[in-house]
Coordinates of C-alpha atoms in Angstrom, one line a residue:
X4 CA 0.0 0.0 0.0
X5 CA 1.3 3.4 -0.9
X6 CA 0.1 6.9 -1.4
X7 CA 0.6 8.8 -4.7
X8 CA 0.7 12.2 -3.2
X9 CA 0.9 14.0 0.2
X10 CA -1.8 16.4 -1.0
X11 CA -5.4 15.5 -1.5
X12 CA -8.1 17.8 -2.9
X13 CA -11.6 16.6 -2.1
X14 CA -14.9 17.8 -3.7
X15 CA -17.5 16.9 -1.0
X16 CA -21.2 16.9 -2.1
X17 CA -23.4 17.0 1.0
X18 CA -26.4 16.8 -1.4
X19 CA -27.1 16.6 -5.1
X20 CA -30.3 18.5 -4.7
X21 CA -30.5 22.1 -5.9
X22 CA -33.0 24.9 -5.8
X23 CA -32.1 26.0 -9.3
X24 CA -32.3 24.3 -12.7
X25 CA -29.5 25.9 -14.7
X26 CA -29.8 25.2 -18.4
X27 CA -26.3 23.7 -18.8
X28 CA -26.2 21.7 -15.5
X29 CA -24.6 18.3 -15.9
X30 CA -27.2 16.8 -13.5
X31 CA -30.1 17.8 -15.7
X32 CA -30.1 14.5 -17.6
X33 CA -29.6 12.4 -14.5
X34 CA -31.0 13.3 -11.2
X35 CA -31.2 16.0 -8.5
X36 CA -31.2 13.3 -5.8
X37 CA -32.2 14.8 -2.4
X38 CA -30.2 12.4 -0.3
X39 CA -28.2 14.2 2.4
X40 CA -24.8 13.2 3.5
X41 CA -24.8 11.9 7.0
X42 CA -22.3 13.2 9.6
X43 CA -21.3 9.5 10.0
X44 CA -20.1 9.3 6.4
X45 CA -18.3 12.6 6.7
X46 CA -16.6 11.6 10.0
X47 CA -15.5 8.3 8.5
X48 CA -14.0 10.0 5.5
X49 CA -11.9 12.1 7.8
X50 CA -10.8 9.1 9.8
X51 CA -9.7 7.1 6.8
X52 CA -7.9 10.0 5.0
X53 CA -6.5 12.6 7.4
X54 CA -3.8 10.4 8.9
X55 CA -2.2 9.8 5.5
X56 CA -1.9 13.3 4.0
X57 CA 0.0 16.4 4.9
X58 CA -2.2 18.9 3.0
X59 CA -6.0 18.8 2.3
X60 CA -8.3 21.1 0.4
X61 CA -12.0 20.5 0.9
X62 CA -14.4 22.0 -1.6
X63 CA -18.1 21.9 -0.5
X64 CA -20.0 21.5 -3.7
X65 CA -23.2 19.9 -5.0
X66 CA -26.0 20.2 -6.0
X67 CA -26.2 23.2 -3.8
X68 CA -24.2 22.8 -0.6
X69 CA -26.1 25.6 1.2
X70 CA -29.5 24.0 0.5
X71 CA -29.9 22.7 4.0
X72 CA -29.0 25.9 5.7
X73 CA -26.3 27.6 7.7
X74 CA -26.4 25.3 10.7
X75 CA -26.0 22.1 8.7
X76 CA -23.2 23.3 6.5
X77 CA -21.3 24.8 9.5
X78 CA -21.7 21.5 11.4
X79 CA -20.1 19.7 8.5
X80 CA -17.3 22.3 8.4
X81 CA -16.8 21.9 12.2
X82 CA -16.5 18.2 11.9
X83 CA -13.6 18.6 9.4
X84 CA -11.9 21.2 11.6
X85 CA -12.1 19.0 14.7
X86 CA -10.9 15.9 12.9
X87 CA -8.0 17.8 11.3
X88 CA -6.9 18.8 14.8
X89 CA -7.4 15.2 16.1
X90 CA -5.1 13.8 13.4
X91 CA -2.7 16.8 13.5
X92 CA -3.5 17.7 9.9
X93 CA -2.2 21.3 10.1
X94 CA -2.4 22.3 6.4
X95 CA -6.1 22.2 5.6
X96 CA -8.3 24.7 3.8
X97 CA -12.0 24.7 3.0
X98 CA -14.1 26.5 0.4
X99 CA -17.7 26.5 -0.7
X100 CA -19.0 26.8 -4.2
X101 CA -22.5 28.0 -4.2
X102 CA -25.1 29.5 -6.5
X103 CA -25.4 32.3 -3.9
X104 CA -29.2 32.4 -3.7
X105 CA -29.5 31.1 -0.1
X106 CA -26.8 33.1 1.7
X107 CA -27.5 35.9 4.2
X108 CA -25.3 38.2 6.1
X109 CA -25.0 36.0 9.1
X110 CA -24.3 33.0 6.9
X111 CA -21.4 34.9 5.2
X112 CA -20.1 36.1 8.6
X113 CA -20.1 32.5 9.9
X114 CA -18.2 31.2 6.9
X115 CA -15.7 33.9 7.2
X116 CA -15.2 33.2 10.9
X117 CA -14.7 29.5 10.0
X118 CA -12.0 30.6 7.5
X119 CA -14.0 29.2 4.5
X120 CA -13.6 31.0 1.2
X121 CA -16.7 31.5 -1.0
X122 CA -17.1 30.9 -4.7
X123 CA -20.2 32.1 -6.6
X124 CA -21.6 30.6 -9.8
X125 CA -22.7 33.6 -11.7
X126 CA -23.2 34.1 -15.4
X127 CA -23.2 37.9 -15.5
X128 CA -25.5 39.7 -17.9
X129 CA -27.1 36.4 -19.0
X130 CA -27.5 35.0 -15.5
X131 CA -31.3 35.4 -15.4
X132 CA -31.7 33.3 -18.5
X133 CA -29.1 30.6 -17.8
X134 CA -29.4 30.2 -14.0
X135 CA -32.0 32.5 -12.4
X136 CA -32.1 34.1 -9.0
X137 CA -30.0 37.0 -10.2
X138 CA -31.2 39.5 -7.6
X139 CA -30.3 37.2 -4.8
X140 CA -26.9 36.4 -6.3
X141 CA -26.0 40.1 -6.6
X142 CA -27.2 40.7 -3.0
X143 CA -24.9 37.8 -1.9
X144 CA -22.0 39.3 -3.8
X145 CA -22.5 42.6 -2.0
X146 CA -22.7 40.9 1.4
X147 CA -19.4 39.0 0.7
X148 CA -17.7 42.3 -0.2
X149 CA -19.2 44.1 2.8
X150 CA -17.5 41.4 5.0
X151 CA -14.1 42.3 3.4
X152 CA -14.0 39.2 1.2
X153 CA -13.3 39.0 -2.5
X154 CA -16.1 37.2 -4.4
X155 CA -14.8 34.7 -7.0
X156 CA -17.2 33.9 -9.7
X157 CA -17.4 31.0 -12.1
X158 CA -19.0 31.9 -15.4
X159 CA -19.9 29.8 -18.4
X160 CA -19.1 31.0 -21.9
X161 CA -21.8 29.7 -24.3
X162 CA -23.5 30.5 -27.5
X163 CA -25.7 33.0 -25.8
X164 CA -22.9 35.3 -24.5
X165 CA -19.7 34.6 -26.4
X166 CA -20.2 37.6 -28.7
X167 CA -20.6 39.9 -25.8
X168 CA -17.8 38.7 -23.6
X169 CA -16.1 42.1 -23.3
X170 CA -19.4 43.4 -22.0
X171 CA -19.5 40.6 -19.5
X172 CA -16.0 41.4 -18.4
X173 CA -16.9 45.1 -17.9
X174 CA -19.9 44.0 -15.8
X175 CA -17.6 41.9 -13.6
X176 CA -15.3 44.9 -13.2
X177 CA -18.3 47.1 -12.2
X178 CA -19.3 44.5 -9.6
X179 CA -15.7 44.1 -8.4
X180 CA -15.6 40.3 -8.7
X181 CA -12.8 38.0 -9.9
X182 CA -14.0 35.8 -12.7
X183 CA -13.0 32.5 -14.2
X184 CA -14.5 31.8 -17.7
X185 CA -15.1 28.2 -18.7
X186 CA -16.6 26.9 -21.9
X187 CA -20.0 25.2 -22.2
X188 CA -19.2 21.9 -23.8
X189 CA -22.3 19.6 -23.7
X190 CA -22.3 18.9 -27.4
X191 CA -25.5 16.8 -27.0
X192 CA -27.6 19.6 -25.5
X193 CA -31.0 20.1 -27.2
X194 CA -30.7 23.9 -26.5
X195 CA -29.1 25.1 -29.7
X196 CA -28.8 28.7 -28.5
X197 CA -26.3 27.8 -25.8
X198 CA -24.1 25.6 -27.9
X199 CA -20.6 26.9 -28.8
X200 CA -18.0 25.6 -31.2
X201 CA -14.3 25.4 -30.3
X202 CA -13.6 28.1 -33.0
X203 CA -16.2 30.4 -31.5
X204 CA -14.8 30.0 -28.0
X205 CA -11.2 30.6 -29.1
X206 CA -12.1 33.6 -31.1
X207 CA -14.1 35.3 -28.3
X208 CA -11.3 34.6 -25.8
X209 CA -8.7 36.0 -28.0
X210 CA -10.7 39.2 -28.4
X211 CA -11.2 39.5 -24.6
X212 CA -7.5 38.7 -24.0
X213 CA -6.4 41.5 -26.3
X214 CA -8.8 43.9 -24.6
X215 CA -7.9 42.8 -21.1
X216 CA -4.1 43.1 -21.6
X217 CA -4.3 46.8 -22.3
X218 CA -7.1 47.7 -20.0
X219 CA -5.8 50.5 -17.8
X220 CA -8.9 50.3 -15.6
X221 CA -8.7 46.6 -14.8
X222 CA -9.4 46.0 -11.1
X223 CA -10.1 42.2 -11.0
X224 CA -8.3 38.9 -11.6
X225 CA -9.4 37.1 -14.7
X226 CA -9.0 33.4 -15.4
X227 CA -7.9 31.4 -17.3
X228 CA -5.7 34.2 -18.5
X229 CA -3.6 34.7 -15.4
X230 CA -3.2 30.9 -14.9
X231 CA -2.1 30.4 -18.5
X232 CA 0.5 33.2 -18.3
X233 CA 1.8 31.8 -15.0
X234 CA 2.1 28.3 -16.4
X235 CA 3.9 29.5 -19.5
X236 CA 6.5 31.3 -17.4
X237 CA 7.0 28.3 -15.1
X238 CA 7.0 25.8 -18.0
X239 CA 4.3 23.5 -16.6
X240 CA 0.6 23.5 -15.7
X241 CA -0.7 24.0 -12.2
X242 CA -4.5 23.6 -12.8
X243 CA -6.4 20.4 -11.9
X244 CA -7.6 19.9 -15.5
X245 CA -4.1 20.0 -16.9
X246 CA -2.1 17.9 -14.5
X247 CA -2.1 14.3 -13.2
X248 CA -5.2 14.9 -11.2
X249 CA -6.0 11.2 -10.5
X250 CA -3.3 11.2 -7.8
X251 CA -4.6 14.2 -6.0
X252 CA -8.3 14.7 -6.5
X253 CA -11.4 12.8 -5.5
X254 CA -15.1 13.5 -5.2
X255 CA -17.5 12.2 -2.6
X256 CA -21.2 11.9 -3.2
X257 CA -23.8 12.1 -0.4
X258 CA -24.0 8.3 0.0
X259 CA -20.3 8.0 0.4
X260 CA -19.4 6.8 -3.1
X261 CA -15.9 8.0 -4.2
X262 CA -15.4 9.3 -7.7
X263 CA -12.4 10.8 -9.6
X264 CA -13.6 14.3 -8.9
X265 CA -16.8 16.4 -8.6
X266 CA -17.6 16.1 -12.2
X267 CA -17.6 12.4 -12.9
X268 CA -21.0 10.6 -12.6
X269 CA -21.3 7.9 -15.3
X270 CA -18.6 5.5 -14.2
X271 CA -18.4 2.9 -11.5
X272 CA -17.3 4.5 -8.2
X273 CA -13.8 3.8 -6.9
X274 CA -15.5 2.5 -3.7
X275 CA -17.6 3.7 -0.9
X276 CA -16.4 5.4 2.3
X277 CA -18.2 2.8 4.4
X278 CA -16.3 -0.1 2.9
X279 CA -12.8 1.5 3.1
X280 CA -10.3 1.4 6.0
X281 CA -7.8 3.6 4.2
X282 CA -8.8 6.1 1.5
X283 CA -5.7 5.0 -0.5
X284 CA -7.4 1.7 -1.2
X285 CA -9.2 3.4 -4.0
X286 CA -5.9 3.5 -6.0
X287 CA -6.2 -0.3 -6.3
X288 CA -9.9 -0.4 -7.3
X289 CA -11.0 -1.8 -10.6
X290 CA -12.5 1.5 -11.6
X291 CA -9.4 3.6 -10.8
X292 CA -7.0 1.2 -12.6
X293 CA -9.3 1.1 -15.6
X294 CA -9.6 4.9 -15.8
X295 CA -5.8 5.3 -15.3
X296 CA -5.1 2.9 -18.2
X297 CA -7.4 4.7 -20.6
X298 CA -6.1 8.1 -19.5
X299 CA -2.5 7.0 -20.1
X300 CA -3.4 5.9 -23.6
X301 CA -4.6 9.4 -24.4
X302 CA -1.7 11.1 -22.6
X303 CA 0.8 8.9 -24.6
X304 CA -0.8 10.1 -27.9
X305 CA -0.7 13.7 -26.6
X306 CA 3.0 13.4 -25.6
X307 CA 3.9 12.1 -29.1
X308 CA 1.8 14.5 -31.1
X309 CA 1.3 17.8 -29.2
X310 CA 3.7 20.7 -29.0
X311 CA 2.1 22.1 -25.8
X312 CA 1.9 18.8 -23.9
X313 CA 4.1 20.2 -21.1
X314 CA 1.4 22.8 -20.3
X315 CA -1.5 20.4 -20.7
X316 CA -0.4 16.8 -19.9
X317 CA -3.2 15.3 -21.9
X318 CA -6.0 17.5 -20.4
X319 CA -9.0 16.5 -18.3
X320 CA -10.3 13.0 -18.2
X321 CA -13.9 14.2 -17.8
X322 CA -13.6 16.7 -20.7
X323 CA -12.1 13.9 -22.9
X324 CA -14.9 11.5 -21.9
X325 CA -17.5 14.1 -22.7
X326 CA -16.5 14.8 -26.2
X327 CA -14.0 12.3 -27.7
X328 CA -13.6 9.4 -25.2
X329 CA -11.1 9.0 -22.4
X330 CA -8.6 7.3 -24.6
X331 CA -8.7 9.9 -27.3
X332 CA -7.3 13.4 -27.8
X333 CA -8.4 16.2 -30.2
X334 CA -11.8 16.6 -28.5
X335 CA -13.5 20.0 -27.8
X336 CA -11.4 20.8 -24.7
X337 CA -8.2 19.8 -26.4
X338 CA -8.8 22.0 -29.4
X339 CA -9.7 25.1 -27.4
X340 CA -6.8 24.8 -25.1
X341 CA -4.2 24.1 -27.8
X342 CA -5.3 27.0 -30.0
X343 CA -5.9 29.6 -27.3
X344 CA -2.8 28.7 -25.3
X345 CA -0.6 29.2 -28.4
X346 CA -2.2 32.6 -28.9
X347 CA -1.4 33.6 -25.3
X348 CA 2.2 32.5 -25.8
X349 CA 2.5 34.5 -29.0
X350 CA 1.2 37.6 -27.4
X351 CA 3.4 37.2 -24.3
X352 CA 6.5 36.7 -26.5
X353 CA 5.7 39.5 -28.9
X354 CA 5.4 41.9 -26.0
X355 CA 8.2 40.4 -24.0
X356 CA 5.9 40.6 -21.0
X357 CA 8.1 38.8 -18.5
X358 CA 10.8 41.4 -18.9
X359 CA 8.7 44.4 -19.5
X360 CA 5.9 43.8 -17.0
X361 CA 6.4 47.3 -15.5
X362 CA 5.2 48.8 -18.8
X363 CA 2.0 46.7 -19.0
X364 CA -1.0 49.0 -19.2
X365 CA -3.2 46.6 -17.2
X366 CA -2.3 47.4 -13.5
X367 CA -3.6 44.0 -12.2
X368 CA -1.6 42.1 -14.9
X369 CA 1.5 44.2 -14.2
X370 CA 1.4 43.4 -10.5
X371 CA 0.6 39.7 -11.3
X372 CA 3.6 39.4 -13.7
X373 CA 5.9 41.1 -11.2
X374 CA 4.8 38.6 -8.5
X375 CA 5.4 35.4 -10.5
X376 CA 8.8 36.7 -11.8
X377 CA 9.9 37.8 -8.4
X378 CA 8.8 34.6 -6.6
X379 CA 10.5 32.4 -9.2
X380 CA 13.8 34.3 -8.8
X381 CA 13.6 34.0 -5.0
X382 CA 12.9 30.2 -5.2
X383 CA 16.0 29.7 -7.5
X384 CA 18.1 31.7 -5.0

C-alpha cells in the first residue's frame, strides 16, 4: 500500500439536490437526488484519510451545498476542523462553491469566521436566462464584499454570451468580482442557442485577452488568462484539469461513493467510504485502474503529437470522456486549449511581458507578472 501524493483535494457533495435548474447543469439529464450526506459518512471520510496526507483542500459542492441551511453546513465544516486537529493535519483549507441564492449576512459572517472561502456561480448579464435568482446572487456578492472578502465567480461561456464577452468582463469589473470563464461543452444539448463551437470559443477569448491586456482600468483577476501566463512562465501547468489529477483529486457523493472528482458521474465509483479502511485503497480499485489505463493511452498520444503537452499533460479525463472518449485526444477541450494557449504564448512573447511587465497597461496584470517573476527568482536563490 502506498500513497501517490501527500496532498489531497476533495470535492464533497453534501447533497445533489438544488434549488435552481441551470440550463447547462450536468445533472439535468440524470438526477437531482435529495439524499443528504450523514455526519457519520463525513466523519468516516476524515478518519480514513486525514492520517495519510500532509495537506488537504476541501471544496463543498453539489448540487447546492447551502440548501440545508447555515447550521447544517457549518456543522459539516466543524467536523472537518475538529478531525483535522485530532489527526494533526495542520495544512487544511475549506471553500464552498454556491449559487449564492441562499446566503444571508449572518451565513457569510459565519463562513468567514470558519475561514471558509466563498465561490459564486454567476453568469453575468445572462444569469437570469441561464441560471435564475440573479437579484439574490447580486445581493450575496455585495454581502461578501461588505465582509471584506473578494467574491470569486465561475461563469460559463456559451452560444448565448460569447459575442458579448467584453461586456461581461466590464460588468464583472463594475461589480468588483474576480472571474473564471469556462466553456460550455455539452455537445449533445438540445438547446441550440447555448451551444458553442471550439472556434467560436477561441475567437471570443482572443478578443477578450487583447482587450484585457491593455485595460488601464482593470481591477479584477481574470481566469484562465492569469493561470495560462503563469504556467507559460513556469513551463508547466498547475490547474487540476491539466495535471495528473488522479493522484490528488477525488469527489465524494452524499451516499459515500468515491469518484475521480466532482464532475464524474457515469462511471463505476472507486469505492464507498463505508467499505474502506484507508482512502488510499481506491488506488487499487478496478474503476481507478481502468480509468488510469485509458487516460494513459490518451496522454501517450498527446505526448507524441502535441507541442504544448508540457502545459496540458493530456488534459482533463472528464472533458475527454464528454466529447472524444477518455482514450482519445483532439476533443473539444483539447482543441480550445491548444489553439488559445498558443495565442497567449504568441502575445506574451511578442510583447516580452516577463521582462517588460512594468510597462504593461493593465495594472492588475503588471502586478501579477511582477509577482510570478519575483517569486520564481527567489525560489531559485
